[in-house]
Amino acid sequence: MQSTKPKLVISTGAGMSAESGISTFRDAGGLWENHNVMEVASADGFARNPALVHEFYNARRRDLLKANPNPGHIGLRELEKYFDVYIITQNVDDLHERAGSSRVLHLHGELMKVRTIEEPTRIYTLDEEHLETTPESTDAQGRHLRPHIVFFQEAVPNIERAVDWAQQADIFVVIGTSMAVYPAASLLHYVRPGVPVYYIDPNPAPVASNVTVIRKGASEGVAELTHILCKNLQSE
């Protein structure tokens, strides 16, 4: 049976996880652990020095294990009581899933997964006991593994599905993004005319006048958004 709940589509960026202690290369002036981002997160960088890239993502996984979902993540899960919530995230962490959100689409890959180089559709989930990979790591059939990350210079496989979700939204929300990373930033263009759009960010980028801007971090912003949306639901 089709749900009668409004379809709430939420696009999240790095600011969503900032309060959980997940830093981004932009926070460090374009450097990650003194490496230029193109050295550790591009297809060319992986081809040049796969050992460096593997170790970089090993370190990111170790950091992720120390992090927990923040109240913003929890708040988005709670919105599922009132809405059909679909989350499109640029983040490679698993904090949305750990918070309990039901539908999460990762545009840029997933940190806790690896895939085979030879057959990209063969994807494996790592666990706390098996976090580390190297250029020599293989699956049971001997296929070499790489981070399940969409590197710079690679296509974004899930963008078409994300566009489809955006086109179906009854309410569209953007949280914690500079609106500068494409193709994720283009999703706003696919939202149907007249659909309410909200943008949560303490330092928001310029947006159209029809967008409701909430100048707060993820946790406070999601709390305010919830208040607004539930109030609107009650008045309908």
Coordinates of C-alpha atoms in Angstrom, one line a residue:
M1 CA 0.0 0.0 0.0
Q2 CA 1.4 3.4 -1.0
S3 CA 2.2 5.7 1.9
T4 CA 0.1 8.8 2.4
K5 CA 3.0 10.6 4.2
P6 CA 4.6 13.6 2.4
K7 CA 7.9 12.7 0.7
L8 CA 10.7 14.6 2.5
V9 CA 13.9 14.5 0.6
I10 CA 17.1 15.7 2.4
S11 CA 20.5 16.3 0.9
T12 CA 23.3 16.4 3.4
G13 CA 26.9 17.5 3.2
A14 CA 29.9 17.7 5.5
G15 CA 28.2 20.0 7.9
M16 CA 25.8 17.3 8.8
S17 CA 28.6 15.3 10.4
A18 CA 30.8 18.1 11.7
E19 CA 29.3 18.0 15.2
S20 CA 30.2 14.3 15.4
G21 CA 33.9 15.2 14.9
I22 CA 34.2 14.2 11.3
S23 CA 36.4 16.8 9.6
T24 CA 36.6 17.6 6.0
F25 CA 39.5 18.7 3.8
R26 CA 37.9 22.2 3.5
D27 CA 38.3 22.6 7.2
A28 CA 42.0 22.1 6.9
G29 CA 42.6 24.5 4.1
G30 CA 42.4 21.8 1.3
L31 CA 44.7 19.4 3.1
W32 CA 44.0 16.1 4.7
E33 CA 46.9 15.1 7.1
N34 CA 49.2 17.3 5.1
H35 CA 48.2 15.7 1.8
N36 CA 46.7 17.5 -1.1
V37 CA 43.2 16.2 -1.7
M38 CA 44.1 15.1 -5.2
E39 CA 46.8 12.8 -3.8
V40 CA 44.5 10.8 -1.6
A41 CA 41.0 11.2 -3.2
S42 CA 41.5 11.2 -7.0
A43 CA 41.7 8.5 -9.6
D44 CA 45.1 9.7 -10.7
G45 CA 46.3 9.8 -7.1
F46 CA 45.2 6.2 -6.6
A47 CA 46.9 5.1 -9.8
R48 CA 50.2 6.9 -8.7
N49 CA 50.3 5.8 -5.1
P50 CA 47.7 3.2 -4.0
A51 CA 49.4 2.5 -0.7
L52 CA 49.0 6.1 0.4
V53 CA 45.4 6.1 -0.6
H54 CA 44.7 2.8 1.2
E55 CA 46.4 4.1 4.4
F56 CA 44.5 7.4 4.2
Y57 CA 41.1 5.6 4.2
N58 CA 42.3 3.2 6.9
A59 CA 42.9 6.3 9.1
R60 CA 39.5 7.7 8.1
R61 CA 37.8 4.5 9.2
R62 CA 39.7 4.6 12.5
D63 CA 38.4 8.1 13.1
L64 CA 34.9 7.1 12.2
L65 CA 34.8 4.4 14.8
K66 CA 35.3 7.1 17.4
A67 CA 32.4 9.1 16.1
N68 CA 28.7 8.8 16.9
P69 CA 25.6 10.2 15.3
N70 CA 24.8 13.7 16.6
P71 CA 21.3 15.0 17.5
G72 CA 20.9 16.2 13.9
H73 CA 21.2 12.6 12.6
I74 CA 18.8 11.4 15.3
G75 CA 16.4 14.2 14.4
L76 CA 16.2 13.1 10.8
R77 CA 15.4 9.6 11.9
E78 CA 12.6 10.9 14.1
L79 CA 11.1 12.7 11.2
E80 CA 10.2 9.3 9.7
K81 CA 7.3 9.3 12.2
Y82 CA 5.6 12.0 10.1
F83 CA 7.2 11.8 6.6
D84 CA 8.6 9.4 4.1
V85 CA 12.2 10.5 4.5
Y86 CA 14.8 10.0 1.8
I87 CA 18.4 11.0 2.5
I88 CA 20.9 11.8 -0.2
T89 CA 24.3 12.3 1.3
Q90 CA 27.7 13.5 0.1
N91 CA 29.2 12.0 3.2
V92 CA 31.0 8.7 3.2
D93 CA 30.5 8.0 6.9
D94 CA 27.7 5.7 8.1
L95 CA 26.3 8.0 10.7
H96 CA 22.9 8.3 9.1
E97 CA 22.6 4.5 9.1
R98 CA 23.8 4.2 12.7
A99 CA 21.2 6.8 13.7
G100 CA 18.5 4.5 12.2
S101 CA 17.5 6.3 9.0
S102 CA 15.8 3.9 6.7
R103 CA 16.6 5.2 3.2
V104 CA 20.1 6.6 2.7
L105 CA 21.7 7.1 -0.7
H106 CA 25.5 7.8 -0.8
L107 CA 26.6 9.9 -3.7
H108 CA 30.4 9.7 -3.0
G109 CA 30.7 6.1 -1.7
E110 CA 30.9 4.5 1.7
L111 CA 33.9 4.5 4.0
M112 CA 33.1 1.2 5.6
K113 CA 32.9 -0.6 2.3
V114 CA 35.5 -1.8 -0.3
R115 CA 35.0 -3.1 -3.8
T116 CA 37.0 -5.1 -6.3
I117 CA 38.9 -3.2 -8.9
E118 CA 38.2 -5.9 -11.5
E119 CA 34.5 -6.1 -10.9
P120 CA 33.2 -2.8 -9.3
T121 CA 29.8 -4.4 -8.5
R122 CA 31.4 -6.8 -6.0
I123 CA 31.2 -4.7 -2.8
Y124 CA 32.1 -5.9 0.7
T125 CA 31.4 -4.3 4.1
L126 CA 34.2 -4.0 6.6
D127 CA 33.9 -4.3 10.4
E128 CA 35.8 -3.2 13.4
E129 CA 38.1 -6.3 13.3
H130 CA 38.8 -5.8 9.6
L131 CA 39.3 -2.1 8.9
E132 CA 42.7 -2.1 7.2
T133 CA 43.3 -2.6 3.5
T134 CA 46.5 -2.4 1.4
P135 CA 47.2 -2.6 -2.4
E136 CA 47.7 -6.4 -1.7
S137 CA 44.3 -6.9 -0.2
T138 CA 42.0 -9.2 -2.2
D139 CA 38.7 -10.9 -1.8
A140 CA 38.3 -14.7 -1.5
Q141 CA 38.6 -15.1 -5.3
G142 CA 41.8 -13.1 -5.5
R143 CA 40.4 -9.9 -6.9
H144 CA 42.2 -6.8 -5.6
L145 CA 40.3 -4.4 -3.4
R146 CA 40.0 -0.6 -3.4
P147 CA 38.0 1.9 -1.2
H148 CA 34.3 2.0 -2.2
I149 CA 34.7 5.8 -2.7
V150 CA 33.9 7.9 -5.7
F151 CA 37.2 9.5 -6.4
F152 CA 37.6 12.9 -8.0
Q153 CA 37.7 12.3 -11.8
E154 CA 35.2 9.4 -11.5
A155 CA 31.5 9.4 -12.4
V156 CA 28.9 9.5 -9.6
P157 CA 26.9 6.3 -10.2
N158 CA 24.0 7.2 -7.9
I159 CA 23.3 10.7 -9.2
E160 CA 20.4 9.5 -11.5
R161 CA 18.6 7.9 -8.5
A162 CA 19.2 11.1 -6.5
V163 CA 17.7 13.2 -9.3
D164 CA 14.7 10.9 -9.3
W165 CA 14.2 11.3 -5.5
A166 CA 14.5 15.1 -5.9
Q167 CA 11.9 15.2 -8.6
Q168 CA 9.5 13.3 -6.4
A169 CA 10.0 15.5 -3.3
D170 CA 7.0 17.1 -1.6
I171 CA 9.5 19.0 0.7
F172 CA 13.2 19.3 -0.1
V173 CA 15.9 20.1 2.5
V174 CA 19.6 20.8 2.2
I175 CA 21.8 20.5 5.3
G176 CA 25.5 21.4 5.8
T177 CA 26.7 21.9 2.3
S178 CA 28.5 24.8 0.5
M179 CA 26.3 24.2 -2.6
A180 CA 29.6 24.1 -4.5
V181 CA 30.2 20.3 -5.0
Y182 CA 28.7 19.0 -8.2
P183 CA 26.7 17.1 -9.2
A184 CA 25.1 17.1 -5.7
A185 CA 24.6 20.9 -5.8
S186 CA 22.5 20.5 -9.0
L187 CA 19.8 18.5 -7.2
L188 CA 17.9 21.8 -6.3
H189 CA 17.3 22.3 -10.0
Y190 CA 15.2 19.1 -10.2
V191 CA 12.8 20.0 -7.4
R192 CA 9.3 20.8 -8.8
P193 CA 8.2 24.4 -8.8
G194 CA 6.2 25.2 -5.7
V195 CA 7.8 22.6 -3.5
P196 CA 9.0 24.1 -0.1
V197 CA 12.8 24.1 0.1
Y198 CA 14.8 24.6 3.4
Y199 CA 18.5 25.2 3.7
I200 CA 20.2 24.5 7.1
D201 CA 23.8 25.9 7.5
P202 CA 25.4 28.3 9.9
N203 CA 27.2 30.0 6.9
P204 CA 24.8 29.5 4.0
A205 CA 25.7 30.0 0.4
P206 CA 23.6 32.5 -1.6
V207 CA 20.3 30.8 -2.6
A208 CA 17.1 31.8 -4.4
S209 CA 14.6 33.9 -2.5
N210 CA 12.1 31.1 -2.3
V211 CA 14.4 29.0 -0.1
T212 CA 13.9 29.2 3.6
V213 CA 17.3 29.5 5.3
I214 CA 17.9 28.3 8.8
R215 CA 21.3 29.7 9.9
K216 CA 22.2 27.0 12.4
G217 CA 24.3 23.9 12.7
A218 CA 22.9 20.5 11.9
S219 CA 21.5 19.6 15.4
E220 CA 19.9 23.0 16.2
G221 CA 18.8 23.4 12.6
V222 CA 17.1 20.0 12.4
A223 CA 15.3 20.7 15.6
E224 CA 14.0 24.0 14.2
L225 CA 13.1 22.3 10.9
T226 CA 11.1 19.6 12.7
H227 CA 9.2 22.3 14.6
I228 CA 8.3 24.1 11.3
L229 CA 7.4 21.0 9.4
C230 CA 5.2 19.5 12.2
K231 CA 3.5 22.8 12.7
N232 CA 2.7 23.0 9.0
L233 CA 1.4 19.4 9.0
Q234 CA -1.0 20.3 11.9
S235 CA -2.3 23.3 10.0
E236 CA -3.1 21.4 6.9

